[in-house]
Coordinates of C-alpha atoms in Angstrom, one line a residue:
M28 CA -89.9 -249.4 -77.8
I29 CA -91.3 -247.1 -75.1
T30 CA -89.0 -244.2 -76.4
T31 CA -90.1 -244.8 -80.0
T32 CA -93.8 -244.8 -79.1
A33 CA -93.4 -241.6 -77.0
F34 CA -91.5 -239.9 -79.8
M35 CA -94.1 -240.7 -82.4
I36 CA -97.0 -239.7 -80.2
I37 CA -95.4 -236.4 -79.3
M38 CA -94.5 -235.6 -82.9
L39 CA -98.0 -236.5 -84.2
V40 CA -99.5 -234.1 -81.6
G41 CA -97.6 -231.3 -83.3
V42 CA -94.8 -230.6 -80.8
P43 CA -91.7 -229.1 -82.6
I44 CA -89.2 -231.7 -83.6
G45 CA -86.4 -230.4 -81.4
L46 CA -88.6 -230.7 -78.3
C47 CA -89.7 -234.2 -79.5
L48 CA -86.1 -235.3 -79.6
C49 CA -85.3 -233.9 -76.1
I50 CA -88.5 -235.4 -74.5
A51 CA -87.9 -238.7 -76.1
G52 CA -84.4 -238.7 -74.5
M53 CA -86.0 -238.0 -71.1
V54 CA -88.5 -240.8 -71.6
Y55 CA -85.7 -243.2 -72.4
I56 CA -83.8 -242.3 -69.3
M57 CA -86.8 -242.8 -67.1
A58 CA -87.6 -246.1 -68.8
S59 CA -84.0 -247.3 -68.3
G60 CA -84.2 -247.0 -64.6
N61 CA -80.9 -245.1 -64.4
P62 CA -81.7 -241.6 -63.2
L63 CA -78.0 -240.7 -63.1
L64 CA -78.2 -240.3 -66.9
F65 CA -80.1 -237.0 -66.3
Q66 CA -76.8 -235.5 -65.1
S67 CA -75.3 -236.1 -68.6
F68 CA -78.4 -234.7 -70.4
P69 CA -77.4 -231.0 -70.3
L70 CA -73.8 -231.9 -71.2
Q71 CA -75.0 -233.7 -74.3
L72 CA -77.4 -230.8 -75.1
F73 CA -74.8 -228.1 -75.0
G74 CA -72.0 -230.2 -76.4
G75 CA -74.1 -230.7 -79.5
V76 CA -73.6 -227.0 -80.5
D77 CA -70.0 -226.8 -79.3
S78 CA -68.6 -226.7 -82.8
Y79 CA -66.7 -224.0 -84.7
G80 CA -68.3 -225.1 -88.0
L81 CA -71.7 -224.1 -86.8
I82 CA -70.8 -220.5 -86.9
A83 CA -71.1 -220.7 -90.7
I84 CA -74.9 -221.2 -90.4
P85 CA -75.9 -217.7 -89.2
L86 CA -73.4 -216.1 -91.6
F87 CA -74.8 -218.0 -94.6
I88 CA -78.3 -217.0 -93.6
L89 CA -77.3 -213.4 -93.2
I90 CA -75.7 -213.4 -96.7
G91 CA -79.2 -214.3 -98.1
E92 CA -80.8 -211.5 -96.1
I93 CA -78.4 -208.9 -97.4
M94 CA -78.6 -210.3 -100.9
N95 CA -82.4 -209.9 -101.0
G96 CA -82.3 -206.4 -99.4
G97 CA -79.6 -205.3 -101.9
G98 CA -81.4 -206.2 -105.1
I99 CA -78.8 -208.8 -106.0
T100 CA -81.3 -211.6 -106.8
R101 CA -83.0 -209.5 -109.5
R102 CA -79.7 -208.8 -111.2
I103 CA -78.9 -212.5 -111.3
V104 CA -82.2 -213.2 -112.9
D105 CA -81.6 -210.5 -115.5
M106 CA -78.2 -212.0 -116.3
A107 CA -79.6 -215.4 -116.8
M108 CA -82.2 -213.9 -119.1
A109 CA -79.4 -212.3 -121.2
F110 CA -77.8 -215.7 -121.6
V111 CA -80.7 -218.1 -122.4
G112 CA -83.9 -216.1 -122.5
Q113 CA -84.2 -216.2 -126.2
L114 CA -84.3 -220.0 -126.4
R115 CA -87.6 -221.9 -126.7
G116 CA -88.8 -222.1 -123.1
G117 CA -86.3 -219.4 -122.3
L118 CA -87.9 -218.2 -119.1
A119 CA -87.9 -221.8 -117.8
Y120 CA -84.2 -222.0 -118.4
V121 CA -83.8 -218.6 -116.7
N122 CA -85.7 -219.9 -113.7
I123 CA -83.4 -222.9 -113.2
L124 CA -80.1 -221.0 -114.0
A125 CA -81.1 -218.1 -111.7
N126 CA -81.9 -220.6 -109.0
M127 CA -78.5 -222.2 -109.5
F128 CA -76.7 -218.9 -109.1
V129 CA -78.9 -217.8 -106.1
S130 CA -78.4 -221.2 -104.5
S131 CA -74.7 -220.5 -104.4
I132 CA -75.5 -217.7 -101.9
L133 CA -78.7 -218.7 -100.1
G134 CA -78.3 -222.4 -99.3
S135 CA -81.9 -222.9 -98.1
A136 CA -84.5 -224.6 -100.3
T137 CA -87.6 -223.0 -98.7
A138 CA -86.1 -219.5 -98.5
Q139 CA -85.0 -219.8 -102.1
V140 CA -88.5 -220.9 -103.3
A141 CA -90.2 -218.1 -101.4
I142 CA -87.9 -215.5 -103.0
M143 CA -87.7 -216.8 -106.6
A144 CA -91.5 -217.6 -106.8
Q145 CA -92.2 -213.9 -106.2
I146 CA -89.8 -212.9 -109.1
M147 CA -90.2 -215.7 -111.7
V148 CA -93.8 -217.0 -111.5
P149 CA -95.5 -213.6 -112.4
E150 CA -93.0 -213.1 -115.2
M151 CA -93.5 -216.6 -116.6
E152 CA -97.3 -216.3 -116.3
K153 CA -97.2 -213.0 -118.2
K154 CA -95.3 -214.6 -121.0
G155 CA -97.9 -217.4 -121.5
Y156 CA -96.6 -220.2 -119.2
D157 CA -99.1 -222.1 -117.0
K158 CA -98.9 -220.7 -113.4
T159 CA -98.9 -224.2 -111.9
F160 CA -95.9 -225.3 -114.0
A161 CA -94.1 -222.1 -113.3
A162 CA -94.6 -222.4 -109.5
G163 CA -93.7 -226.1 -109.6
L164 CA -90.5 -225.4 -111.7
T165 CA -89.5 -222.8 -109.2
A166 CA -89.9 -225.3 -106.3
Y167 CA -87.6 -227.7 -108.1
G168 CA -85.1 -224.9 -108.7
G169 CA -85.2 -224.4 -104.9
M170 CA -83.9 -227.9 -104.6
L171 CA -80.5 -226.7 -105.8
G172 CA -80.2 -224.5 -102.6
P173 CA -79.1 -227.2 -100.1
I174 CA -76.9 -228.9 -102.7
I175 CA -74.8 -226.2 -104.2
P176 CA -72.7 -224.5 -101.5
P177 CA -73.2 -222.8 -99.2
S178 CA -75.6 -225.2 -97.7
V179 CA -77.0 -225.2 -94.1
M180 CA -77.9 -228.9 -94.4
F181 CA -74.3 -229.8 -95.4
V182 CA -73.0 -227.8 -92.3
V183 CA -75.4 -229.7 -90.0
Y184 CA -74.5 -233.0 -91.6
S185 CA -70.8 -232.2 -91.1
V186 CA -71.3 -231.7 -87.4
L187 CA -73.4 -234.8 -87.1
A188 CA -70.9 -236.9 -89.1
Q189 CA -67.7 -235.2 -87.7
V190 CA -66.4 -234.5 -91.2
S191 CA -64.9 -231.3 -92.6
V192 CA -67.5 -228.6 -93.4
S193 CA -65.4 -227.4 -96.3
D194 CA -65.2 -231.0 -97.8
M195 CA -69.0 -231.3 -97.7
L196 CA -69.6 -228.0 -99.3
I197 CA -67.2 -228.9 -102.1
A198 CA -68.8 -232.3 -102.5
G199 CA -72.1 -230.7 -103.4
I200 CA -70.7 -228.7 -106.4
V201 CA -70.6 -231.4 -109.1
P202 CA -74.0 -233.0 -108.1
G203 CA -75.6 -229.5 -108.1
V204 CA -74.3 -228.6 -111.5
V205 CA -75.2 -232.1 -112.9
L206 CA -78.8 -231.7 -111.5
T207 CA -79.0 -228.2 -113.2
V208 CA -78.0 -229.7 -116.5
M209 CA -80.5 -232.5 -116.1
F210 CA -83.3 -230.0 -115.4
C211 CA -82.3 -228.0 -118.5
V212 CA -82.5 -231.2 -120.6
V213 CA -86.0 -231.9 -119.2
I214 CA -87.0 -228.3 -120.1
A215 CA -85.7 -228.7 -123.6
L216 CA -87.8 -231.9 -124.1
M217 CA -90.9 -230.4 -122.6
G218 CA -90.4 -227.2 -124.5
Y219 CA -90.4 -229.2 -127.8
V220 CA -93.6 -231.1 -126.8
Y221 CA -95.6 -228.2 -125.4
N222 CA -94.2 -225.5 -127.6
Y223 CA -93.1 -223.1 -124.9
P224 CA -92.8 -219.5 -125.8
R225 CA -89.6 -217.5 -126.4
A226 CA -88.7 -214.4 -124.5
E227 CA -88.5 -211.0 -126.3
P228 CA -85.2 -210.7 -128.2
M229 CA -82.4 -208.5 -126.8
T230 CA -79.9 -206.6 -128.7
V231 CA -76.2 -207.4 -128.3
R232 CA -75.7 -204.1 -126.5
Q233 CA -78.6 -204.9 -124.1
R234 CA -77.1 -208.3 -123.3
I235 CA -73.7 -206.9 -122.6
S236 CA -75.1 -204.1 -120.5
T237 CA -77.2 -206.6 -118.4
I238 CA -74.3 -209.1 -117.9
L239 CA -71.8 -206.3 -117.0
G240 CA -74.4 -204.9 -114.5
A241 CA -74.8 -208.3 -112.8
C242 CA -71.2 -209.5 -112.9
P243 CA -70.1 -207.9 -109.6
T244 CA -72.8 -209.9 -107.8
L245 CA -71.1 -213.1 -108.8
L246 CA -68.2 -212.1 -106.6
I247 CA -70.2 -213.4 -103.6
P248 CA -70.2 -217.1 -104.7
I249 CA -66.7 -216.7 -106.1
V250 CA -65.4 -215.5 -102.8
I251 CA -67.3 -218.2 -100.8
V252 CA -66.5 -221.2 -103.0
G253 CA -63.2 -220.0 -104.4
S254 CA -61.7 -219.4 -101.0
I255 CA -62.6 -222.9 -99.9
L256 CA -61.4 -224.6 -103.1
G257 CA -58.2 -222.6 -103.0
G258 CA -57.5 -223.5 -99.4
L259 CA -57.5 -219.8 -98.5
A260 CA -60.3 -220.1 -95.9
N261 CA -62.4 -222.7 -94.2
A262 CA -66.2 -222.7 -94.5
T263 CA -66.8 -220.3 -91.6
E264 CA -64.2 -217.8 -92.7
S265 CA -65.4 -217.8 -96.2
A266 CA -69.0 -217.2 -95.0
A267 CA -67.7 -214.2 -93.0
V268 CA -65.9 -212.8 -96.1
G269 CA -69.0 -213.5 -98.2
T270 CA -71.2 -211.5 -95.8
V271 CA -68.9 -208.5 -96.2
A272 CA -68.8 -208.9 -99.9
A273 CA -72.6 -209.0 -100.1
A274 CA -73.0 -205.9 -98.0
L275 CA -70.4 -203.9 -100.0
I276 CA -71.9 -204.9 -103.4
G277 CA -75.5 -204.2 -102.2
R278 CA -74.4 -200.8 -100.8
Y279 CA -72.0 -199.5 -103.4
W280 CA -72.9 -201.3 -106.6
T281 CA -76.6 -202.0 -106.7
K282 CA -77.1 -199.2 -104.1
E283 CA -80.2 -200.9 -102.8
F284 CA -78.8 -202.0 -99.4
S285 CA -78.7 -199.7 -96.4
F286 CA -76.6 -200.4 -93.3
S287 CA -79.4 -199.0 -91.3
R288 CA -81.4 -202.2 -92.2
L289 CA -78.7 -204.5 -91.0
P290 CA -80.0 -204.9 -87.4
E291 CA -83.4 -206.2 -88.6
M292 CA -81.7 -208.5 -91.1
M293 CA -79.4 -209.8 -88.3
L294 CA -82.4 -210.4 -86.1
R295 CA -84.2 -212.5 -88.7
A296 CA -81.0 -214.4 -89.4
G297 CA -80.5 -214.9 -85.7
I298 CA -84.0 -216.3 -85.2
Y299 CA -83.7 -218.8 -88.0
S300 CA -80.2 -219.8 -86.8
A301 CA -81.5 -220.4 -83.3
V302 CA -84.1 -222.8 -84.6
V303 CA -81.4 -224.7 -86.6
L304 CA -78.9 -224.8 -83.7
F305 CA -81.5 -226.0 -81.2
L306 CA -82.3 -228.9 -83.6
V307 CA -78.5 -229.7 -83.7
A308 CA -78.3 -229.6 -79.9
A309 CA -81.4 -231.9 -79.7
A310 CA -79.7 -234.2 -82.2
A311 CA -76.8 -234.7 -79.8
V312 CA -79.1 -235.9 -77.1
F313 CA -81.0 -238.1 -79.6
S314 CA -77.7 -239.7 -80.9
W315 CA -76.6 -240.3 -77.3
V316 CA -79.9 -242.1 -76.6
L317 CA -79.6 -244.2 -79.7
I318 CA -76.1 -245.3 -78.9
F319 CA -77.1 -246.1 -75.3
G320 CA -80.1 -248.1 -76.6
K321 CA -77.9 -250.0 -79.2
V322 CA -80.2 -248.9 -82.0
P323 CA -77.4 -248.6 -84.6
Q324 CA -76.2 -252.1 -83.9
E325 CA -79.8 -253.5 -84.2
A326 CA -80.4 -251.5 -87.4
A327 CA -77.0 -252.7 -88.8
A328 CA -78.0 -256.3 -88.2
W329 CA -81.3 -255.9 -90.0
I330 CA -79.8 -254.0 -92.9
Q331 CA -77.0 -256.5 -93.4
S332 CA -79.6 -259.2 -93.7
V333 CA -81.3 -257.3 -96.5
A334 CA -78.4 -255.5 -98.3
K335 CA -75.4 -257.7 -99.2
D336 CA -73.2 -255.1 -100.8
P337 CA -72.6 -251.3 -100.8
V338 CA -74.8 -250.8 -103.9
S339 CA -77.8 -252.6 -102.5
F340 CA -77.3 -250.7 -99.2
M341 CA -77.3 -247.3 -101.0
L342 CA -80.4 -248.2 -103.0
L343 CA -82.2 -249.3 -99.8
V344 CA -81.1 -246.1 -98.1
N345 CA -82.5 -244.1 -101.0
V346 CA -85.9 -245.7 -100.6
I347 CA -85.9 -245.2 -96.8
L348 CA -84.8 -241.6 -96.9
L349 CA -87.2 -240.7 -99.7
V350 CA -90.1 -242.0 -97.6
I351 CA -88.8 -240.2 -94.5
G352 CA -88.3 -236.9 -96.5
T353 CA -91.9 -236.9 -97.6
V354 CA -93.1 -236.3 -94.1
I355 CA -90.2 -234.7 -92.2
D356 CA -88.3 -231.5 -93.1
G357 CA -84.6 -231.7 -94.2
I358 CA -82.7 -230.9 -91.0
P359 CA -84.9 -232.9 -88.7
G360 CA -84.6 -235.7 -91.2
L361 CA -80.8 -235.5 -91.0
I362 CA -80.9 -235.5 -87.2
M363 CA -83.1 -238.6 -87.1
T364 CA -81.3 -240.7 -89.7
V365 CA -77.6 -239.9 -89.8
P366 CA -76.7 -241.2 -86.3
I367 CA -78.3 -244.6 -87.3
L368 CA -77.3 -245.0 -90.9
L369 CA -73.9 -243.3 -91.1
P370 CA -72.0 -245.8 -88.9
I371 CA -73.5 -248.7 -90.9
A372 CA -72.5 -247.0 -94.2
T373 CA -68.9 -246.3 -93.1
E374 CA -68.0 -249.3 -90.9
V375 CA -70.0 -252.1 -92.5
Y376 CA -70.0 -251.1 -96.2
G377 CA -66.9 -248.9 -96.3
I378 CA -68.8 -246.0 -98.0
D379 CA -67.1 -242.5 -97.9
P380 CA -69.0 -240.3 -95.4
R381 CA -68.9 -237.4 -97.8
Q382 CA -70.5 -239.4 -100.6
F383 CA -73.1 -240.7 -98.1
G384 CA -73.8 -237.1 -97.0
V385 CA -74.5 -235.9 -100.5
V386 CA -76.9 -238.8 -101.1
V387 CA -78.7 -238.2 -97.8
V388 CA -79.1 -234.4 -98.4
V389 CA -80.3 -234.8 -102.0
N390 CA -82.8 -237.5 -100.8
L391 CA -84.2 -235.4 -98.0
V392 CA -84.4 -232.3 -100.2
L393 CA -86.3 -234.3 -102.8
G394 CA -88.7 -235.3 -100.0
L395 CA -89.5 -231.6 -99.8
L396 CA -91.0 -231.9 -103.3
S397 CA -92.9 -235.2 -102.7
P398 CA -96.4 -235.8 -101.3
P399 CA -98.0 -236.0 -98.8
V400 CA -96.3 -232.9 -97.4
G401 CA -94.1 -231.4 -100.1
L402 CA -93.1 -228.3 -98.1
C403 CA -91.5 -226.5 -101.1
F404 CA -94.7 -226.9 -103.1
F405 CA -96.7 -225.4 -100.2
V406 CA -94.2 -222.4 -100.0
A407 CA -94.6 -221.8 -103.7
A408 CA -98.4 -222.2 -103.3
A409 CA -98.5 -219.6 -100.5
V410 CA -96.7 -217.1 -102.7
T411 CA -98.4 -217.8 -106.1
G412 CA -101.8 -219.2 -105.3
A413 CA -101.2 -222.4 -107.4
K414 CA -102.3 -225.8 -106.1
P415 CA -99.6 -228.0 -104.6
G416 CA -101.1 -231.3 -105.8
K417 CA -101.2 -230.0 -109.4
M418 CA -97.6 -228.7 -109.2
F419 CA -96.4 -232.2 -108.4
L420 CA -98.3 -233.7 -111.3
V421 CA -97.1 -231.2 -114.0
T422 CA -93.5 -231.4 -112.8
L423 CA -93.2 -235.2 -112.6
P424 CA -90.4 -235.4 -115.2
F425 CA -88.3 -233.3 -112.8
F426 CA -89.0 -235.7 -110.0
G427 CA -88.0 -238.6 -112.2
I428 CA -84.7 -237.1 -113.3
S429 CA -83.9 -236.2 -109.7
C430 CA -84.3 -239.9 -108.8
V431 CA -81.9 -240.8 -111.7
L432 CA -79.4 -238.4 -110.1
L433 CA -79.8 -240.2 -106.8
V434 CA -79.0 -243.5 -108.4
L435 CA -76.0 -242.1 -110.1
L436 CA -74.7 -240.6 -106.9
S437 CA -75.2 -243.9 -105.2
L438 CA -73.4 -245.9 -107.9
Y439 CA -70.5 -243.5 -108.7
P440 CA -68.7 -242.0 -105.8
F441 CA -66.6 -239.8 -108.0
L442 CA -69.6 -237.5 -108.7
S443 CA -69.4 -236.4 -105.1
L444 CA -65.7 -236.8 -104.5
A445 CA -64.2 -235.6 -107.8
L446 CA -63.2 -232.1 -106.5
L447 CA -61.8 -233.5 -103.3
K448 CA -59.0 -235.6 -104.8

């Protein structure tokens, strides 16, 4: 109780979540009256990042940096425009499809929203779309980032849950594609109701030229996902090959990437990676404290009294995680919940840890699009000037369909595990 109180006070004061976790661990040791535990503290801290799979995180982030610097994102948007731009609400479809392709390279919701909002919102506004809707739609498109591989959140979950990083990345493919299709269905219905505009028509020659010009950029996700699915490389190795592919395509095909800019890109990737890895290290300490304090056992006893079967457990977890995700960012949310809930899911209810991981990640990402915080909306607002509260209201159908996906993922494990069998 003392540890929980200390953690909440420290977090509410505004201390970064990683430090909150470490300080809460120290408070627990002092409250336990066993100072010898301090000797294990640094071992737990450094042991948390002693994982080969974590090398994939800075590599995935670097791929995103190179992709942006190499003009690859713009070509992906142009290709999506060539495919669906002439439909009613064409730019809305383009927004979602471009986000799907970009998410297969970036893997971060907030980074993806910041990039795509700069590209898509002005274009949609110019064609007659409401700016608030365009910004909100882009924020929901960013939701695909942590679901479709590569995904930093899946890598972190893999380390926390001690499951294969490659398996978790593959498990996100079908849910990501299903969510994209669901978003497109919502756009079709809204386009019919609100009479969304069509984009300017393109000739067959223009479409072919645009698609051919963008096709080489698709080698990046093909290399990353294909090498994992084909068993040619693990997640870390595929990330390294993807980084090389992004650099070569940006330098020799789009000709917008310069190797002289690589040091600054690596520095930015290193800074963000350091933040993520410190959170993972702090998570190891936090998990250690939870186990020592028998928190998972107590939580399991309470949950078993409420949830009598795996389905009711998953639905309860959805509610709990959605609430947590509204106030806590994705990776800290993983760190706080996985050590408690995963043992209950696997040992008590027999749920596959990979299915559980997909549900957890989708839940926490949806929290980034839910009040009172809604971090992705604030990122979109900072780029476009739209109001976060209005974004949530005008995009409520997308929130609803995302909740439907969560229920489907909870009820039907094959949606997450289909490509793993």
